[in-house]
């Protein structure tokens, strides 16, 4: 289970900005349906305790700030992005059409296995993109490995595993991999052409540098080809 990120210093600063005492904060939180004792507010600000998720959301409302201000970190995990939007596990699960237990397990395991429709709903709910979601799940390097293998071998065998990682339909993934395979093959053809023609080393180094730059931004280029994930097209008109 993840621990709710919380910054005592930011909480103290936020309370100072609105000019409330700890007792006033506690009363206001109770009015929001989250009763707490003033001593607990003090314990949060001293770092002795950490608020629960409902307490974090209510405290942010009372102090007129975003949850991310009190978290004190830029969201890095799926759970933190949810907290940043002020959403409970149950609320997100309802919005994406997933069992709350299954969604919580995805956060805990930091692995996303939702289908196309659930994924589209998730990125919309959390204000993310597919690319961001893949990065949050720690699968960028896995994606890059498949892309490199697609360039250097039989790209069709990589369509299914890439589609599974990025949660995009296989037709779009196949189009992107076919394009990238052809682009990469062109580097080899140019290089061999210069070599057979016995061109100078500068031309060979130029082609090699272009090839290296292409490989360096392989994942970026893949997402460029897939398109803007905020549009309907990456998922198809019917989401499959």
JSON list of C-alpha atoms in Angstrom, two decimals, residues 47-236:
[
{"chain": "A", "resi": 47, "resn": "UNK", "atom": "CA", "xyz": [5.44, 15.62, 10.73]},
{"chain": "A", "resi": 48, "resn": "UNK", "atom": "CA", "xyz": [4.36, 13.32, 13.56]},
{"chain": "A", "resi": 49, "resn": "UNK", "atom": "CA", "xyz": [1.44, 11.92, 11.55]},
{"chain": "A", "resi": 50, "resn": "UNK", "atom": "CA", "xyz": [0.27, 11.86, 7.93]},
{"chain": "A", "resi": 51, "resn": "UNK", "atom": "CA", "xyz": [-3.33, 12.57, 6.91]},
{"chain": "A", "resi": 52, "resn": "UNK", "atom": "CA", "xyz": [-5.41, 9.91, 5.23]},
{"chain": "A", "resi": 53, "resn": "UNK", "atom": "CA", "xyz": [-6.59, 10.51, 1.68]},
{"chain": "A", "resi": 54, "resn": "UNK", "atom": "CA", "xyz": [-10.00, 11.92, 2.74]},
{"chain": "A", "resi": 55, "resn": "UNK", "atom": "CA", "xyz": [-8.26, 14.12, 5.30]},
{"chain": "A", "resi": 56, "resn": "UNK", "atom": "CA", "xyz": [-5.80, 15.36, 2.66]},
{"chain": "A", "resi": 57, "resn": "UNK", "atom": "CA", "xyz": [-8.62, 16.30, 0.28]},
{"chain": "A", "resi": 58, "resn": "UNK", "atom": "CA", "xyz": [-10.62, 18.06, 3.04]},
{"chain": "A", "resi": 59, "resn": "UNK", "atom": "CA", "xyz": [-7.55, 19.91, 4.29]},
{"chain": "A", "resi": 60, "resn": "UNK", "atom": "CA", "xyz": [-6.77, 21.14, 0.78]},
{"chain": "A", "resi": 61, "resn": "UNK", "atom": "CA", "xyz": [-10.35, 22.42, 0.45]},
{"chain": "A", "resi": 62, "resn": "UNK", "atom": "CA", "xyz": [-10.17, 24.21, 3.79]},
{"chain": "A", "resi": 63, "resn": "UNK", "atom": "CA", "xyz": [-6.78, 25.77, 3.03]},
{"chain": "A", "resi": 64, "resn": "UNK", "atom": "CA", "xyz": [-7.83, 26.79, -0.50]},
{"chain": "A", "resi": 65, "resn": "UNK", "atom": "CA", "xyz": [-5.00, 24.97, -2.21]},
{"chain": "A", "resi": 66, "resn": "UNK", "atom": "CA", "xyz": [-4.51, 22.01, -4.51]},
{"chain": "A", "resi": 67, "resn": "UNK", "atom": "CA", "xyz": [-3.77, 18.59, -3.01]},
{"chain": "A", "resi": 68, "resn": "UNK", "atom": "CA", "xyz": [-0.41, 18.69, -4.81]},
{"chain": "A", "resi": 69, "resn": "UNK", "atom": "CA", "xyz": [0.57, 21.73, -2.72]},
{"chain": "A", "resi": 70, "resn": "UNK", "atom": "CA", "xyz": [0.13, 19.74, 0.49]},
{"chain": "A", "resi": 71, "resn": "UNK", "atom": "CA", "xyz": [1.73, 16.66, -1.05]},
{"chain": "A", "resi": 72, "resn": "UNK", "atom": "CA", "xyz": [4.90, 18.64, -1.64]},
{"chain": "A", "resi": 73, "resn": "UNK", "atom": "CA", "xyz": [5.92, 16.52, -4.63]},
{"chain": "A", "resi": 74, "resn": "UNK", "atom": "CA", "xyz": [5.26, 16.35, -8.33]},
{"chain": "A", "resi": 75, "resn": "UNK", "atom": "CA", "xyz": [3.07, 13.28, -8.94]},
{"chain": "A", "resi": 76, "resn": "UNK", "atom": "CA", "xyz": [5.16, 10.31, -10.01]},
{"chain": "A", "resi": 77, "resn": "UNK", "atom": "CA", "xyz": [2.98, 7.26, -9.47]},
{"chain": "A", "resi": 78, "resn": "UNK", "atom": "CA", "xyz": [-0.55, 6.38, -10.53]},
{"chain": "A", "resi": 79, "resn": "UNK", "atom": "CA", "xyz": [-1.71, 6.83, -6.93]},
{"chain": "A", "resi": 80, "resn": "UNK", "atom": "CA", "xyz": [-0.09, 10.27, -6.67]},
{"chain": "A", "resi": 81, "resn": "UNK", "atom": "CA", "xyz": [-1.68, 11.43, -9.91]},
{"chain": "A", "resi": 82, "resn": "UNK", "atom": "CA", "xyz": [-5.04, 10.33, -8.53]},
{"chain": "A", "resi": 83, "resn": "UNK", "atom": "CA", "xyz": [-4.43, 12.19, -5.28]},
{"chain": "A", "resi": 84, "resn": "UNK", "atom": "CA", "xyz": [-3.42, 15.27, -7.24]},
{"chain": "A", "resi": 85, "resn": "UNK", "atom": "CA", "xyz": [-6.87, 15.26, -8.84]},
{"chain": "A", "resi": 86, "resn": "UNK", "atom": "CA", "xyz": [-8.59, 14.84, -5.47]},
{"chain": "A", "resi": 87, "resn": "UNK", "atom": "CA", "xyz": [-10.07, 11.49, -6.43]},
{"chain": "A", "resi": 88, "resn": "UNK", "atom": "CA", "xyz": [-10.64, 8.42, -4.26]},
{"chain": "A", "resi": 89, "resn": "UNK", "atom": "CA", "xyz": [-9.95, 4.91, -5.51]},
{"chain": "A", "resi": 90, "resn": "UNK", "atom": "CA", "xyz": [-13.68, 4.25, -5.59]},
{"chain": "A", "resi": 91, "resn": "UNK", "atom": "CA", "xyz": [-14.44, 7.34, -7.61]},
{"chain": "A", "resi": 92, "resn": "UNK", "atom": "CA", "xyz": [-11.77, 6.60, -10.22]},
{"chain": "A", "resi": 93, "resn": "UNK", "atom": "CA", "xyz": [-12.87, 2.96, -10.43]},
{"chain": "A", "resi": 94, "resn": "UNK", "atom": "CA", "xyz": [-16.46, 4.04, -11.00]},
{"chain": "A", "resi": 95, "resn": "UNK", "atom": "CA", "xyz": [-15.47, 6.50, -13.71]},
{"chain": "A", "resi": 96, "resn": "UNK", "atom": "CA", "xyz": [-13.42, 3.96, -15.64]},
{"chain": "A", "resi": 97, "resn": "UNK", "atom": "CA", "xyz": [-15.76, 1.00, -15.15]},
{"chain": "A", "resi": 98, "resn": "UNK", "atom": "CA", "xyz": [-13.41, -1.15, -13.07]},
{"chain": "A", "resi": 99, "resn": "UNK", "atom": "CA", "xyz": [-13.78, -2.97, -9.78]},
{"chain": "A", "resi": 100, "resn": "UNK", "atom": "CA", "xyz": [-12.25, -0.81, -7.00]},
{"chain": "A", "resi": 101, "resn": "UNK", "atom": "CA", "xyz": [-10.20, -3.73, -5.74]},
{"chain": "A", "resi": 102, "resn": "UNK", "atom": "CA", "xyz": [-8.74, -4.30, -9.20]},
{"chain": "A", "resi": 103, "resn": "UNK", "atom": "CA", "xyz": [-7.90, -0.63, -9.59]},
{"chain": "A", "resi": 104, "resn": "UNK", "atom": "CA", "xyz": [-6.28, -0.47, -6.16]},
{"chain": "A", "resi": 105, "resn": "UNK", "atom": "CA", "xyz": [-4.22, -3.55, -7.05]},
{"chain": "A", "resi": 106, "resn": "UNK", "atom": "CA", "xyz": [-3.02, -1.77, -10.21]},
{"chain": "A", "resi": 107, "resn": "UNK", "atom": "CA", "xyz": [-1.85, 1.18, -8.12]},
{"chain": "A", "resi": 108, "resn": "UNK", "atom": "CA", "xyz": [-0.13, -1.09, -5.61]},
{"chain": "A", "resi": 109, "resn": "UNK", "atom": "CA", "xyz": [1.59, -3.22, -8.24]},
{"chain": "A", "resi": 110, "resn": "UNK", "atom": "CA", "xyz": [2.27, -0.17, -10.44]},
{"chain": "A", "resi": 111, "resn": "UNK", "atom": "CA", "xyz": [1.14, -2.15, -13.45]},
{"chain": "A", "resi": 112, "resn": "UNK", "atom": "CA", "xyz": [-1.81, -1.23, -15.63]},
{"chain": "A", "resi": 113, "resn": "UNK", "atom": "CA", "xyz": [-3.81, -3.99, -17.33]},
{"chain": "A", "resi": 114, "resn": "UNK", "atom": "CA", "xyz": [-7.00, -2.12, -18.18]},
{"chain": "A", "resi": 115, "resn": "UNK", "atom": "CA", "xyz": [-8.64, -2.51, -21.57]},
{"chain": "A", "resi": 116, "resn": "UNK", "atom": "CA", "xyz": [-8.87, 0.21, -24.22]},
{"chain": "A", "resi": 117, "resn": "UNK", "atom": "CA", "xyz": [-12.02, 1.82, -22.87]},
{"chain": "A", "resi": 118, "resn": "UNK", "atom": "CA", "xyz": [-10.82, 1.75, -19.26]},
{"chain": "A", "resi": 119, "resn": "UNK", "atom": "CA", "xyz": [-7.48, 3.19, -20.26]},
{"chain": "A", "resi": 120, "resn": "UNK", "atom": "CA", "xyz": [-9.08, 6.02, -22.22]},
{"chain": "A", "resi": 121, "resn": "UNK", "atom": "CA", "xyz": [-11.30, 6.80, -19.24]},
{"chain": "A", "resi": 122, "resn": "UNK", "atom": "CA", "xyz": [-8.32, 6.66, -16.87]},
{"chain": "A", "resi": 123, "resn": "UNK", "atom": "CA", "xyz": [-6.14, 9.10, -18.81]},
{"chain": "A", "resi": 124, "resn": "UNK", "atom": "CA", "xyz": [-9.12, 11.45, -19.07]},
{"chain": "A", "resi": 125, "resn": "UNK", "atom": "CA", "xyz": [-9.90, 11.18, -15.35]},
{"chain": "A", "resi": 126, "resn": "UNK", "atom": "CA", "xyz": [-6.31, 11.81, -14.28]},
{"chain": "A", "resi": 127, "resn": "UNK", "atom": "CA", "xyz": [-5.45, 14.39, -16.94]},
{"chain": "A", "resi": 128, "resn": "UNK", "atom": "CA", "xyz": [-2.71, 12.19, -18.38]},
{"chain": "A", "resi": 129, "resn": "UNK", "atom": "CA", "xyz": [-1.77, 10.90, -21.81]},
{"chain": "A", "resi": 130, "resn": "UNK", "atom": "CA", "xyz": [-1.10, 7.35, -22.87]},
{"chain": "A", "resi": 131, "resn": "UNK", "atom": "CA", "xyz": [2.58, 8.15, -23.12]},
{"chain": "A", "resi": 132, "resn": "UNK", "atom": "CA", "xyz": [2.61, 9.55, -19.58]},
{"chain": "A", "resi": 133, "resn": "UNK", "atom": "CA", "xyz": [0.75, 6.51, -18.29]},
{"chain": "A", "resi": 134, "resn": "UNK", "atom": "CA", "xyz": [3.31, 4.16, -19.87]},
{"chain": "A", "resi": 135, "resn": "UNK", "atom": "CA", "xyz": [6.09, 6.14, -18.19]},
{"chain": "A", "resi": 136, "resn": "UNK", "atom": "CA", "xyz": [4.34, 6.11, -14.81]},
{"chain": "A", "resi": 137, "resn": "UNK", "atom": "CA", "xyz": [4.03, 2.35, -15.06]},
{"chain": "A", "resi": 138, "resn": "UNK", "atom": "CA", "xyz": [7.79, 2.13, -15.65]},
{"chain": "A", "resi": 139, "resn": "UNK", "atom": "CA", "xyz": [7.49, 0.51, -19.08]},
{"chain": "A", "resi": 140, "resn": "UNK", "atom": "CA", "xyz": [9.36, 3.03, -21.24]},
{"chain": "A", "resi": 141, "resn": "UNK", "atom": "CA", "xyz": [12.50, 0.90, -21.44]},
{"chain": "A", "resi": 142, "resn": "UNK", "atom": "CA", "xyz": [10.49, -2.22, -22.20]},
{"chain": "A", "resi": 143, "resn": "UNK", "atom": "CA", "xyz": [8.79, -0.31, -25.01]},
{"chain": "A", "resi": 144, "resn": "UNK", "atom": "CA", "xyz": [12.15, 0.93, -26.32]},
{"chain": "A", "resi": 145, "resn": "UNK", "atom": "CA", "xyz": [13.51, -2.63, -26.40]},
{"chain": "A", "resi": 146, "resn": "UNK", "atom": "CA", "xyz": [10.58, -3.82, -28.49]},
{"chain": "A", "resi": 147, "resn": "UNK", "atom": "CA", "xyz": [10.95, -0.87, -30.84]},
{"chain": "A", "resi": 148, "resn": "UNK", "atom": "CA", "xyz": [14.67, -1.54, -31.36]},
{"chain": "A", "resi": 149, "resn": "UNK", "atom": "CA", "xyz": [13.91, -5.19, -32.05]},
{"chain": "A", "resi": 150, "resn": "UNK", "atom": "CA", "xyz": [11.23, -4.16, -34.55]},
{"chain": "A", "resi": 151, "resn": "UNK", "atom": "CA", "xyz": [13.74, -2.03, -36.45]},
{"chain": "A", "resi": 152, "resn": "UNK", "atom": "CA", "xyz": [16.38, -4.69, -36.64]},
{"chain": "A", "resi": 153, "resn": "UNK", "atom": "CA", "xyz": [14.19, -7.76, -37.20]},
{"chain": "A", "resi": 154, "resn": "UNK", "atom": "CA", "xyz": [10.68, -8.79, -38.12]},
{"chain": "A", "resi": 155, "resn": "UNK", "atom": "CA", "xyz": [8.56, -5.86, -37.01]},
{"chain": "A", "resi": 156, "resn": "UNK", "atom": "CA", "xyz": [5.27, -7.79, -37.29]},
{"chain": "A", "resi": 157, "resn": "UNK", "atom": "CA", "xyz": [6.22, -10.00, -34.34]},
{"chain": "A", "resi": 158, "resn": "UNK", "atom": "CA", "xyz": [6.48, -6.91, -32.15]},
{"chain": "A", "resi": 159, "resn": "UNK", "atom": "CA", "xyz": [3.05, -5.48, -32.88]},
{"chain": "A", "resi": 160, "resn": "UNK", "atom": "CA", "xyz": [1.17, -7.42, -30.20]},
{"chain": "A", "resi": 161, "resn": "UNK", "atom": "CA", "xyz": [3.64, -6.81, -27.32]},
{"chain": "A", "resi": 162, "resn": "UNK", "atom": "CA", "xyz": [3.92, -3.10, -28.16]},
{"chain": "A", "resi": 163, "resn": "UNK", "atom": "CA", "xyz": [0.13, -2.78, -28.38]},
{"chain": "A", "resi": 164, "resn": "UNK", "atom": "CA", "xyz": [-0.15, -4.43, -24.97]},
{"chain": "A", "resi": 165, "resn": "UNK", "atom": "CA", "xyz": [2.26, -1.91, -23.43]},
{"chain": "A", "resi": 166, "resn": "UNK", "atom": "CA", "xyz": [0.80, 1.25, -24.95]},
{"chain": "A", "resi": 167, "resn": "UNK", "atom": "CA", "xyz": [-2.86, 0.10, -24.97]},
{"chain": "A", "resi": 168, "resn": "UNK", "atom": "CA", "xyz": [-3.42, 1.18, -28.57]},
{"chain": "A", "resi": 169, "resn": "UNK", "atom": "CA", "xyz": [-5.09, -0.98, -31.20]},
{"chain": "A", "resi": 170, "resn": "UNK", "atom": "CA", "xyz": [-2.75, -3.21, -33.20]},
{"chain": "A", "resi": 171, "resn": "UNK", "atom": "CA", "xyz": [-3.57, -1.61, -36.56]},
{"chain": "A", "resi": 172, "resn": "UNK", "atom": "CA", "xyz": [-2.15, 1.73, -35.48]},
{"chain": "A", "resi": 173, "resn": "UNK", "atom": "CA", "xyz": [0.83, 0.11, -33.80]},
{"chain": "A", "resi": 174, "resn": "UNK", "atom": "CA", "xyz": [1.51, -1.94, -36.93]},
{"chain": "A", "resi": 175, "resn": "UNK", "atom": "CA", "xyz": [1.39, 1.15, -39.13]},
{"chain": "A", "resi": 176, "resn": "UNK", "atom": "CA", "xyz": [3.89, 2.91, -36.86]},
{"chain": "A", "resi": 177, "resn": "UNK", "atom": "CA", "xyz": [6.29, -0.05, -36.69]},
{"chain": "A", "resi": 178, "resn": "UNK", "atom": "CA", "xyz": [6.16, -0.59, -40.46]},
{"chain": "A", "resi": 179, "resn": "UNK", "atom": "CA", "xyz": [7.04, 3.07, -41.03]},
{"chain": "A", "resi": 180, "resn": "UNK", "atom": "CA", "xyz": [9.88, 2.98, -38.51]},
{"chain": "A", "resi": 181, "resn": "UNK", "atom": "CA", "xyz": [11.28, -0.25, -39.95]},
{"chain": "A", "resi": 182, "resn": "UNK", "atom": "CA", "xyz": [11.37, 1.30, -43.42]},
{"chain": "A", "resi": 183, "resn": "UNK", "atom": "CA", "xyz": [12.96, 4.51, -42.14]},
{"chain": "A", "resi": 184, "resn": "UNK", "atom": "CA", "xyz": [15.68, 2.60, -40.31]},
{"chain": "A", "resi": 185, "resn": "UNK", "atom": "CA", "xyz": [16.36, 0.39, -43.31]},
{"chain": "A", "resi": 186, "resn": "UNK", "atom": "CA", "xyz": [16.95, 3.54, -45.34]},
{"chain": "A", "resi": 187, "resn": "UNK", "atom": "CA", "xyz": [19.90, 4.41, -43.08]},
{"chain": "A", "resi": 188, "resn": "UNK", "atom": "CA", "xyz": [21.55, 1.07, -43.86]},
{"chain": "A", "resi": 189, "resn": "UNK", "atom": "CA", "xyz": [20.95, 1.50, -47.58]},
{"chain": "A", "resi": 190, "resn": "UNK", "atom": "CA", "xyz": [22.47, 5.00, -47.55]},
{"chain": "A", "resi": 191, "resn": "UNK", "atom": "CA", "xyz": [25.44, 3.81, -45.52]},
{"chain": "A", "resi": 192, "resn": "UNK", "atom": "CA", "xyz": [26.14, 0.87, -47.84]},
{"chain": "A", "resi": 193, "resn": "UNK", "atom": "CA", "xyz": [25.66, 3.12, -50.84]},
{"chain": "A", "resi": 194, "resn": "UNK", "atom": "CA", "xyz": [28.34, 5.51, -49.60]},
{"chain": "A", "resi": 195, "resn": "UNK", "atom": "CA", "xyz": [30.58, 2.58, -48.69]},
{"chain": "A", "resi": 196, "resn": "UNK", "atom": "CA", "xyz": [30.31, 0.94, -52.12]},
{"chain": "A", "resi": 197, "resn": "UNK", "atom": "CA", "xyz": [30.85, 4.30, -53.81]},
{"chain": "A", "resi": 198, "resn": "UNK", "atom": "CA", "xyz": [33.93, 4.76, -51.62]},
{"chain": "A", "resi": 199, "resn": "UNK", "atom": "CA", "xyz": [32.78, 8.14, -50.43]},
{"chain": "A", "resi": 200, "resn": "UNK", "atom": "CA", "xyz": [34.85, 9.87, -47.79]},
{"chain": "A", "resi": 201, "resn": "UNK", "atom": "CA", "xyz": [34.60, 9.05, -44.12]},
{"chain": "A", "resi": 202, "resn": "UNK", "atom": "CA", "xyz": [32.76, 12.32, -43.41]},
{"chain": "A", "resi": 203, "resn": "UNK", "atom": "CA", "xyz": [29.71, 11.14, -45.36]},
{"chain": "A", "resi": 204, "resn": "UNK", "atom": "CA", "xyz": [29.75, 7.80, -43.57]},
{"chain": "A", "resi": 205, "resn": "UNK", "atom": "CA", "xyz": [30.01, 9.53, -40.19]},
{"chain": "A", "resi": 206, "resn": "UNK", "atom": "CA", "xyz": [27.11, 11.79, -41.15]},
{"chain": "A", "resi": 207, "resn": "UNK", "atom": "CA", "xyz": [24.83, 8.84, -41.88]},
{"chain": "A", "resi": 208, "resn": "UNK", "atom": "CA", "xyz": [25.98, 7.06, -38.72]},
{"chain": "A", "resi": 209, "resn": "UNK", "atom": "CA", "xyz": [25.22, 10.17, -36.66]},
{"chain": "A", "resi": 210, "resn": "UNK", "atom": "CA", "xyz": [21.71, 10.40, -38.15]},
{"chain": "A", "resi": 211, "resn": "UNK", "atom": "CA", "xyz": [21.15, 6.75, -37.33]},
{"chain": "A", "resi": 212, "resn": "UNK", "atom": "CA", "xyz": [22.32, 7.27, -33.76]},
{"chain": "A", "resi": 213, "resn": "UNK", "atom": "CA", "xyz": [20.04, 10.29, -33.32]},
{"chain": "A", "resi": 214, "resn": "UNK", "atom": "CA", "xyz": [17.12, 8.29, -34.68]},
{"chain": "A", "resi": 215, "resn": "UNK", "atom": "CA", "xyz": [17.71, 5.51, -32.15]},
{"chain": "A", "resi": 216, "resn": "UNK", "atom": "CA", "xyz": [18.09, 8.04, -29.34]},
{"chain": "A", "resi": 217, "resn": "UNK", "atom": "CA", "xyz": [14.57, 9.42, -29.88]},
{"chain": "A", "resi": 218, "resn": "UNK", "atom": "CA", "xyz": [13.00, 6.11, -30.81]},
{"chain": "A", "resi": 219, "resn": "UNK", "atom": "CA", "xyz": [10.22, 6.26, -28.22]},
{"chain": "A", "resi": 220, "resn": "UNK", "atom": "CA", "xyz": [9.49, 9.92, -28.99]},
{"chain": "A", "resi": 221, "resn": "UNK", "atom": "CA", "xyz": [9.20, 9.13, -32.70]},
{"chain": "A", "resi": 222, "resn": "UNK", "atom": "CA", "xyz": [6.88, 6.21, -32.03]},
{"chain": "A", "resi": 223, "resn": "UNK", "atom": "CA", "xyz": [4.48, 8.44, -30.09]},
{"chain": "A", "resi": 224, "resn": "UNK", "atom": "CA", "xyz": [4.72, 11.07, -32.84]},
{"chain": "A", "resi": 225, "resn": "UNK", "atom": "CA", "xyz": [3.52, 8.45, -35.32]},
{"chain": "A", "resi": 226, "resn": "UNK", "atom": "CA", "xyz": [0.76, 7.19, -33.02]},
{"chain": "A", "resi": 227, "resn": "UNK", "atom": "CA", "xyz": [-0.56, 10.73, -32.75]},
{"chain": "A", "resi": 228, "resn": "UNK", "atom": "CA", "xyz": [-2.15, 12.91, -30.11]},
{"chain": "A", "resi": 229, "resn": "UNK", "atom": "CA", "xyz": [-3.59, 10.54, -27.53]},
{"chain": "A", "resi": 230, "resn": "UNK", "atom": "CA", "xyz": [-6.15, 13.15, -26.59]},
{"chain": "A", "resi": 231, "resn": "UNK", "atom": "CA", "xyz": [-7.89, 12.53, -29.90]},
{"chain": "A", "resi": 232, "resn": "UNK", "atom": "CA", "xyz": [-10.25, 9.69, -30.69]},
{"chain": "A", "resi": 233, "resn": "UNK", "atom": "CA", "xyz": [-8.15, 8.20, -33.46]},
{"chain": "A", "resi": 234, "resn": "UNK", "atom": "CA", "xyz": [-5.55, 6.28, -31.41]},
{"chain": "A", "resi": 235, "resn": "UNK", "atom": "CA", "xyz": [-8.34, 4.11, -29.99]},
{"chain": "A", "resi": 236, "resn": "UNK", "atom": "CA", "xyz": [-10.49, 3.87, -33.08]}
]
